[in-house]
Amino acid sequence: MGEFILKKAGLNLHIDRKRTLLVIVFFSVISILLSVITSVSTNKDFIQLNSLMHSDYEYTAIMQKPIDQDNYYQFNAGVYFAVSPHAEKRLNVEILMQAIEVEYTDLVYWNAEELGTYDVAISQSIADDNGLEIGDKLYSKHIVDGTVYEYSVVEILPDVANVRVSEEKNYSAGIIIMGFDKQYVDNITHHSLVFTREPVDVLASQYSDMPESIRYRTDEILAISKELLPYLILFVVLSALNMAGLVFFITKEITTNYRRLIMLGFEKKMLNESYKRLVIGKGILALIITISTSVVVSSIVGFEPTRIVFLMIVMFMEFITLLWMSAILNRRLWRA
């Protein structure tokens, strides 16, 4: 009977539940804000990284002659699209045109099906930003004849920020792919942008045209990863400090009662287990709140697997911080 009472008493560290709940909510809100700020500030990088990770070409290059696979035309003149015939605001997008007699494969994550002359495929972010669906219309003033033409949205592509990663990191709102238009190709200066796994010398020999401005996909992935790294390190550090702060404040709430129980002769093992159940339990509750909210935020700004992997890494680091900080503070309670 005495042992039962002792165990029951050892489980009660007399914490103020309302104040503890406020502390958990406060630190969870800080963690959520960190997640939101990081998600918004790195959104385009994660979108582009996800696109590159899902593609399978080795490099992109510019050629003067088209090839028969994964080849697009890019025009030097300013082709643009708008959501209405007389809209002054142009969509901030990169524009490609399909070539005829070209096979578009799964080497490129966002490749479109074959398009008609007045069809377009748009990336997901353009659709989301402008409330566009399949069957809706976009408008573009033809550079050759000056007529404003109506284009039908026939496909929504996976999200992508840019066709290629530039050194300036000036991301667009997405890409638009046009169907082949002979007037443009015959009258406007252009080049061919190819996505390929063919060795450079083989490609040059096969098409009698040396690829230029070669950009390897692995280099693009590395460039984006380097761009993301400072944000991610800062996020991990601040998240870990936030969790450490939560453990510190919860420990502070029970310090007086914990030391009183030590002086009354309660077993060290029992008190330590009670401390761990309390502190780690509250920390896990805060983590669950943060994870749930972060998943919601990620689904809003873009549910890319690369972003989810990063969030899981952050949550793992917070959990390690929770265990580490609680162990340190638990030992300090016994040294005082």
CSV table of C-alpha atoms in Angstrom, one decimal:
chain,number,residue,atom,x,y,z
A,1,MET,CA,0.0,0.0,0.0
A,2,GLY,CA,2.8,2.4,0.9
A,3,GLU,CA,4.6,1.6,-2.4
A,4,PHE,CA,1.4,2.4,-4.3
A,5,ILE,CA,1.0,5.8,-2.6
A,6,LEU,CA,4.7,6.5,-3.2
A,7,LYS,CA,4.3,5.8,-6.9
A,8,LYS,CA,1.2,7.8,-7.2
A,9,ALA,CA,2.8,10.8,-5.4
A,10,GLY,CA,5.9,10.4,-7.6
A,11,LEU,CA,3.8,10.8,-10.7
A,12,ASN,CA,2.4,14.2,-9.6
A,13,LEU,CA,4.9,17.0,-10.0
A,14,HIS,CA,2.2,19.6,-9.3
A,15,ILE,CA,2.5,21.6,-12.5
A,16,ASP,CA,0.1,24.4,-13.3
A,17,ARG,CA,-1.8,23.0,-16.2
A,18,LYS,CA,-3.2,26.2,-17.6
A,19,ARG,CA,0.1,28.0,-17.5
A,20,THR,CA,1.9,25.0,-19.0
A,21,LEU,CA,-0.7,24.9,-21.8
A,22,LEU,CA,-0.1,28.6,-22.5
A,23,VAL,CA,3.7,27.9,-22.6
A,24,ILE,CA,3.1,25.0,-25.1
A,25,VAL,CA,0.9,27.2,-27.3
A,26,PHE,CA,3.4,30.1,-27.2
A,27,PHE,CA,6.3,28.0,-28.3
A,28,SER,CA,4.2,26.1,-30.9
A,29,VAL,CA,3.1,29.4,-32.4
A,30,ILE,CA,6.8,30.5,-32.6
A,31,SER,CA,7.6,27.2,-34.3
A,32,ILE,CA,4.7,27.6,-36.7
A,33,LEU,CA,5.7,31.1,-37.6
A,34,LEU,CA,9.3,29.9,-38.3
A,35,SER,CA,7.8,27.2,-40.6
A,36,VAL,CA,5.6,29.7,-42.5
A,37,ILE,CA,8.4,32.2,-43.0
A,38,THR,CA,10.8,29.6,-44.2
A,39,SER,CA,8.2,28.0,-46.5
A,40,VAL,CA,7.3,31.3,-48.1
A,41,SER,CA,10.8,32.5,-48.5
A,42,THR,CA,12.1,29.2,-50.0
A,43,ASN,CA,8.9,28.3,-52.0
A,44,LYS,CA,10.3,28.8,-55.5
A,45,ASP,CA,13.6,27.1,-54.7
A,46,PHE,CA,11.7,24.0,-53.4
A,47,ILE,CA,9.4,24.0,-56.5
A,48,GLN,CA,12.4,24.1,-58.9
A,49,LEU,CA,14.3,21.5,-56.9
A,50,ASN,CA,11.4,19.2,-56.9
A,51,SER,CA,11.0,19.6,-60.7
A,52,LEU,CA,14.7,18.9,-61.2
A,53,MET,CA,14.6,15.8,-58.9
A,54,HIS,CA,11.7,14.4,-60.9
A,55,SER,CA,13.3,14.9,-64.3
A,56,ASP,CA,15.8,12.5,-65.8
A,57,TYR,CA,17.7,14.4,-68.5
A,58,GLU,CA,21.5,14.9,-68.0
A,59,TYR,CA,21.8,18.5,-69.3
A,60,THR,CA,20.1,21.2,-71.3
A,61,ALA,CA,21.7,23.0,-74.2
A,62,ILE,CA,21.0,25.6,-76.9
A,63,MET,CA,21.2,24.5,-80.5
A,64,GLN,CA,20.4,26.3,-83.8
A,65,LYS,CA,18.9,23.2,-85.3
A,66,PRO,CA,16.0,21.2,-83.6
A,67,ILE,CA,16.5,17.6,-82.6
A,68,ASP,CA,13.8,14.9,-82.7
A,69,GLN,CA,13.3,14.5,-78.9
A,70,ASP,CA,12.5,16.9,-76.0
A,71,ASN,CA,13.2,20.0,-78.1
A,72,TYR,CA,11.6,23.4,-77.7
A,73,TYR,CA,11.8,26.7,-79.5
A,74,GLN,CA,12.6,29.9,-77.6
A,75,PHE,CA,12.2,33.2,-79.3
A,76,ASN,CA,14.3,36.3,-78.8
A,77,ALA,CA,11.4,38.6,-79.2
A,78,GLY,CA,9.0,39.2,-76.3
A,79,VAL,CA,6.1,36.8,-76.6
A,80,TYR,CA,3.6,37.4,-73.8
A,81,PHE,CA,0.3,36.1,-72.4
A,82,ALA,CA,-2.5,37.8,-70.4
A,83,VAL,CA,-5.7,36.6,-68.8
A,84,SER,CA,-7.9,39.0,-70.9
A,85,PRO,CA,-7.7,40.5,-74.4
A,86,HIS,CA,-7.1,44.0,-73.1
A,87,ALA,CA,-5.2,43.3,-69.9
A,88,GLU,CA,-2.3,45.6,-69.2
A,89,LYS,CA,-0.6,43.2,-66.8
A,90,ARG,CA,1.3,40.4,-68.5
A,91,LEU,CA,1.9,37.0,-66.9
A,92,ASN,CA,5.4,36.7,-65.5
A,93,VAL,CA,6.2,33.4,-67.2
A,94,GLU,CA,8.8,31.7,-69.3
A,95,ILE,CA,7.4,30.7,-72.7
A,96,LEU,CA,8.4,27.7,-74.8
A,97,MET,CA,7.0,26.4,-78.1
A,98,GLN,CA,6.7,22.8,-79.2
A,99,ALA,CA,8.4,21.8,-82.4
A,100,ILE,CA,6.8,19.5,-85.0
A,101,GLU,CA,7.8,15.9,-85.4
A,102,VAL,CA,9.4,15.9,-81.9
A,103,GLU,CA,8.9,13.2,-79.3
A,104,TYR,CA,8.3,14.6,-75.7
A,105,THR,CA,9.3,12.0,-73.1
A,106,ASP,CA,9.4,11.6,-69.4
A,107,LEU,CA,12.9,12.9,-69.3
A,108,VAL,CA,11.4,16.3,-68.5
A,109,TYR,CA,9.0,16.3,-65.5
A,110,TRP,CA,6.7,19.0,-66.9
A,111,ASN,CA,6.6,17.9,-70.6
A,112,ALA,CA,3.2,18.5,-72.2
A,113,GLU,CA,1.1,16.4,-74.6
A,114,GLU,CA,1.1,17.4,-78.2
A,115,LEU,CA,-0.6,20.9,-78.5
A,116,GLY,CA,-2.5,22.6,-81.3
A,117,THR,CA,-1.4,26.0,-82.6
A,118,TYR,CA,-3.8,27.8,-80.3
A,119,ASP,CA,-3.5,25.5,-77.4
A,120,VAL,CA,-1.3,26.1,-74.3
A,121,ALA,CA,-0.2,24.1,-71.3
A,122,ILE,CA,0.5,26.0,-68.1
A,123,SER,CA,2.3,25.1,-64.9
A,124,GLN,CA,0.3,24.6,-61.7
A,125,SER,CA,1.3,27.9,-60.0
A,126,ILE,CA,0.0,29.9,-63.0
A,127,ALA,CA,-3.3,28.1,-62.7
A,128,ASP,CA,-3.4,28.7,-59.0
A,129,ASP,CA,-2.4,32.3,-59.1
A,130,ASN,CA,-4.9,33.2,-61.8
A,131,GLY,CA,-7.8,30.8,-61.1
A,132,LEU,CA,-7.3,29.0,-64.4
A,133,GLU,CA,-8.7,25.6,-65.2
A,134,ILE,CA,-8.6,23.4,-68.3
A,135,GLY,CA,-10.9,25.0,-70.9
A,136,ASP,CA,-10.1,28.6,-69.8
A,137,LYS,CA,-8.6,31.1,-72.2
A,138,LEU,CA,-5.4,33.1,-72.3
A,139,TYR,CA,-4.6,35.9,-74.8
A,140,SER,CA,-1.5,36.9,-76.7
A,141,LYS,CA,-0.7,39.5,-79.3
A,142,HIS,CA,1.0,37.8,-82.2
A,143,ILE,CA,4.3,39.4,-82.9
A,144,VAL,CA,4.2,38.7,-86.6
A,145,ASP,CA,0.7,39.9,-87.6
A,146,GLY,CA,-0.2,42.0,-84.5
A,147,THR,CA,-3.5,40.2,-83.9
A,148,VAL,CA,-4.6,39.3,-80.4
A,149,TYR,CA,-5.3,35.5,-80.5
A,150,GLU,CA,-7.2,33.4,-78.0
A,151,TYR,CA,-5.5,30.3,-76.6
A,152,SER,CA,-7.2,27.4,-74.8
A,153,VAL,CA,-5.7,26.0,-71.7
A,154,VAL,CA,-5.7,22.3,-72.5
A,155,GLU,CA,-3.3,20.9,-69.8
A,156,ILE,CA,-2.1,21.9,-66.3
A,157,LEU,CA,1.5,20.9,-65.9
A,158,PRO,CA,3.4,20.0,-62.6
A,159,ASP,CA,4.7,23.0,-60.9
A,160,VAL,CA,8.0,24.5,-62.1
A,161,ALA,CA,9.5,28.0,-61.5
A,162,ASN,CA,11.8,28.2,-64.5
A,163,VAL,CA,12.9,26.3,-67.5
A,164,ARG,CA,16.5,26.4,-66.4
A,165,VAL,CA,18.2,27.7,-63.2
A,166,SER,CA,19.9,31.0,-63.9
A,167,GLU,CA,22.8,32.4,-61.9
A,168,GLU,CA,20.6,35.4,-61.0
A,169,LYS,CA,17.9,33.2,-59.4
A,170,ASN,CA,15.2,35.4,-61.0
A,171,TYR,CA,12.3,32.9,-60.7
A,172,SER,CA,9.2,33.4,-62.8
A,173,ALA,CA,5.7,32.5,-61.9
A,174,GLY,CA,5.9,29.4,-64.0
A,175,ILE,CA,6.0,28.3,-67.6
A,176,ILE,CA,3.6,28.3,-70.6
A,177,ILE,CA,4.1,25.8,-73.5
A,178,MET,CA,2.6,26.8,-76.8
A,179,GLY,CA,1.7,24.6,-79.7
A,180,PHE,CA,3.8,24.8,-82.9
A,181,ASP,CA,3.1,28.1,-84.8
A,182,LYS,CA,4.7,28.2,-88.3
A,183,GLN,CA,4.5,32.0,-88.5
A,184,TYR,CA,6.7,32.4,-85.4
A,185,VAL,CA,9.2,29.9,-86.5
A,186,ASP,CA,9.5,31.3,-90.1
A,187,ASN,CA,9.6,35.0,-89.1
A,188,ILE,CA,11.1,35.4,-85.6
A,189,THR,CA,14.7,34.8,-84.5
A,190,HIS,CA,14.8,31.8,-82.3
A,191,HIS,CA,16.9,28.9,-81.0
A,192,SER,CA,16.3,25.3,-79.9
A,193,LEU,CA,16.4,24.4,-76.3
A,194,VAL,CA,17.1,20.6,-75.9
A,195,PHE,CA,16.8,18.3,-72.9
A,196,THR,CA,18.9,15.2,-73.4
A,197,ARG,CA,21.0,12.4,-72.0
A,198,GLU,CA,23.0,12.1,-75.3
A,199,PRO,CA,26.8,12.8,-75.0
A,200,VAL,CA,27.7,16.2,-76.3
A,201,ASP,CA,29.9,14.8,-79.1
A,202,VAL,CA,27.3,12.4,-80.2
A,203,LEU,CA,24.6,15.1,-80.4
A,204,ALA,CA,27.0,17.5,-82.3
A,205,SER,CA,27.9,14.7,-84.8
A,206,GLN,CA,24.3,13.5,-85.3
A,207,TYR,CA,22.9,17.0,-86.0
A,208,SER,CA,26.0,18.8,-87.3
A,209,ASP,CA,25.4,21.5,-84.7
A,210,MET,CA,27.5,22.1,-81.6
A,211,PRO,CA,25.4,22.4,-78.4
A,212,GLU,CA,26.0,25.7,-76.6
A,213,SER,CA,25.3,27.1,-73.1
A,214,ILE,CA,25.3,23.6,-71.6
A,215,ARG,CA,23.8,23.4,-68.2
A,216,TYR,CA,23.9,20.1,-66.3
A,217,ARG,CA,20.9,19.1,-64.2
A,218,THR,CA,23.1,18.0,-61.3
A,219,ASP,CA,24.8,21.5,-61.3
A,220,GLU,CA,21.3,23.1,-61.2
A,221,ILE,CA,20.4,20.9,-58.2
A,222,LEU,CA,23.6,21.8,-56.5
A,223,ALA,CA,23.1,25.5,-57.1
A,224,ILE,CA,19.6,25.5,-55.6
A,225,SER,CA,20.8,23.4,-52.7
A,226,LYS,CA,23.5,26.0,-51.9
A,227,GLU,CA,20.8,28.7,-52.1
A,228,LEU,CA,18.6,26.9,-49.7
A,229,LEU,CA,21.3,25.8,-47.2
A,230,PRO,CA,21.6,29.1,-45.2
A,231,TYR,CA,17.8,29.3,-44.8
A,232,LEU,CA,17.6,25.7,-43.7
A,233,ILE,CA,20.5,25.9,-41.3
A,234,LEU,CA,18.9,29.0,-39.7
A,235,PHE,CA,15.5,27.3,-39.5
A,236,VAL,CA,17.0,24.2,-37.9
A,237,VAL,CA,19.0,26.2,-35.3
A,238,LEU,CA,16.0,28.5,-34.4
A,239,SER,CA,13.7,25.5,-34.2
A,240,ALA,CA,16.1,23.7,-31.9
A,241,LEU,CA,16.5,26.8,-29.7
A,242,ASN,CA,12.7,27.1,-29.6
A,243,MET,CA,12.3,23.5,-28.4
A,244,ALA,CA,15.1,24.1,-25.8
A,245,GLY,CA,13.2,27.1,-24.5
A,246,LEU,CA,10.0,25.1,-24.1
A,247,VAL,CA,11.8,22.4,-22.1
A,248,PHE,CA,13.5,25.1,-20.0
A,249,PHE,CA,10.2,26.8,-19.1
A,250,ILE,CA,8.4,23.5,-18.3
A,251,THR,CA,11.3,22.4,-16.1
A,252,LYS,CA,11.2,25.8,-14.3
A,253,GLU,CA,7.6,25.3,-13.5
A,254,ILE,CA,8.3,22.1,-11.6
A,255,THR,CA,11.7,22.9,-10.1
A,256,THR,CA,10.4,23.8,-6.7
A,257,ASN,CA,8.2,20.8,-6.3
A,258,TYR,CA,10.8,18.4,-7.8
A,259,ARG,CA,13.4,19.5,-5.3
A,260,ARG,CA,10.9,19.2,-2.4
A,261,LEU,CA,10.2,15.6,-3.5
A,262,ILE,CA,14.0,15.0,-3.5
A,263,MET,CA,14.3,16.2,0.0
A,264,LEU,CA,11.4,14.1,1.1
A,265,GLY,CA,13.3,11.0,-0.1
A,266,PHE,CA,11.5,9.9,-3.2
A,267,GLU,CA,13.4,7.5,-5.4
A,268,LYS,CA,15.6,9.0,-8.0
A,269,LYS,CA,14.4,6.5,-10.7
A,270,MET,CA,10.7,7.3,-10.0
A,271,LEU,CA,11.2,11.1,-10.1
A,272,ASN,CA,13.3,10.9,-13.2
A,273,GLU,CA,10.6,8.8,-15.0
A,274,SER,CA,7.9,11.3,-13.8
A,275,TYR,CA,10.0,14.2,-15.1
A,276,LYS,CA,10.6,12.5,-18.5
A,277,ARG,CA,6.9,11.6,-18.9
A,278,LEU,CA,5.9,15.2,-18.2
A,279,VAL,CA,8.5,17.2,-20.1
A,280,ILE,CA,8.9,14.8,-23.1
A,281,GLY,CA,5.1,14.4,-23.3
A,282,LYS,CA,4.5,18.1,-23.4
A,283,GLY,CA,7.3,18.5,-26.0
A,284,ILE,CA,5.8,15.8,-28.2
A,285,LEU,CA,2.5,17.6,-27.9
A,286,ALA,CA,4.1,20.8,-29.2
A,287,LEU,CA,5.7,18.9,-32.0
A,288,ILE,CA,2.4,17.3,-33.1
A,289,ILE,CA,0.8,20.8,-33.2
A,290,THR,CA,3.7,22.1,-35.2
A,291,ILE,CA,3.8,19.2,-37.6
A,292,SER,CA,0.1,19.3,-38.3
A,293,THR,CA,0.2,23.1,-39.0
A,294,SER,CA,3.3,22.8,-41.1
A,295,VAL,CA,1.7,20.1,-43.3
A,296,VAL,CA,-1.3,22.4,-43.8
A,297,VAL,CA,1.0,25.3,-44.7
A,298,SER,CA,3.0,23.1,-47.1
A,299,SER,CA,-0.2,21.9,-48.8
A,300,ILE,CA,-1.1,25.6,-49.4
A,301,VAL,CA,2.3,26.8,-50.7
A,302,GLY,CA,3.2,23.6,-52.5
A,303,PHE,CA,3.3,20.0,-51.3
A,304,GLU,CA,6.6,19.0,-52.8
A,305,PRO,CA,8.3,15.9,-51.5
A,306,THR,CA,11.6,17.8,-51.0
A,307,ARG,CA,9.9,20.2,-48.7
A,308,ILE,CA,8.3,17.4,-46.7
A,309,VAL,CA,11.6,15.6,-46.3
A,310,PHE,CA,13.1,18.9,-45.0
A,311,LEU,CA,10.3,19.4,-42.5
A,312,MET,CA,10.7,15.8,-41.2
A,313,ILE,CA,14.5,16.5,-40.7
A,314,VAL,CA,13.6,19.6,-38.7
A,315,MET,CA,11.1,17.8,-36.6
A,316,PHE,CA,13.7,15.0,-35.9
A,317,MET,CA,16.2,17.6,-34.8
A,318,GLU,CA,13.6,19.2,-32.5
A,319,PHE,CA,12.9,15.8,-31.0
A,320,ILE,CA,16.6,15.2,-30.4
A,321,THR,CA,16.8,18.6,-28.8
A,322,LEU,CA,13.9,17.7,-26.6
A,323,LEU,CA,15.6,14.5,-25.4
A,324,TRP,CA,19.0,16.2,-25.0
A,325,MET,CA,17.8,19.3,-23.2
A,326,SER,CA,15.4,17.4,-20.8
A,327,ALA,CA,18.3,15.0,-19.9
A,328,ILE,CA,20.6,18.0,-19.1
A,329,LEU,CA,18.0,19.8,-17.0
A,330,ASN,CA,17.0,16.7,-15.2
A,331,ARG,CA,20.6,16.1,-14.1
A,332,ARG,CA,20.8,19.8,-12.9
A,333,LEU,CA,17.8,19.3,-10.7
A,334,TRP,CA,19.7,16.6,-8.8
A,335,ARG,CA,22.9,18.7,-8.5
A,336,ALA,CA,21.2,21.7,-6.8
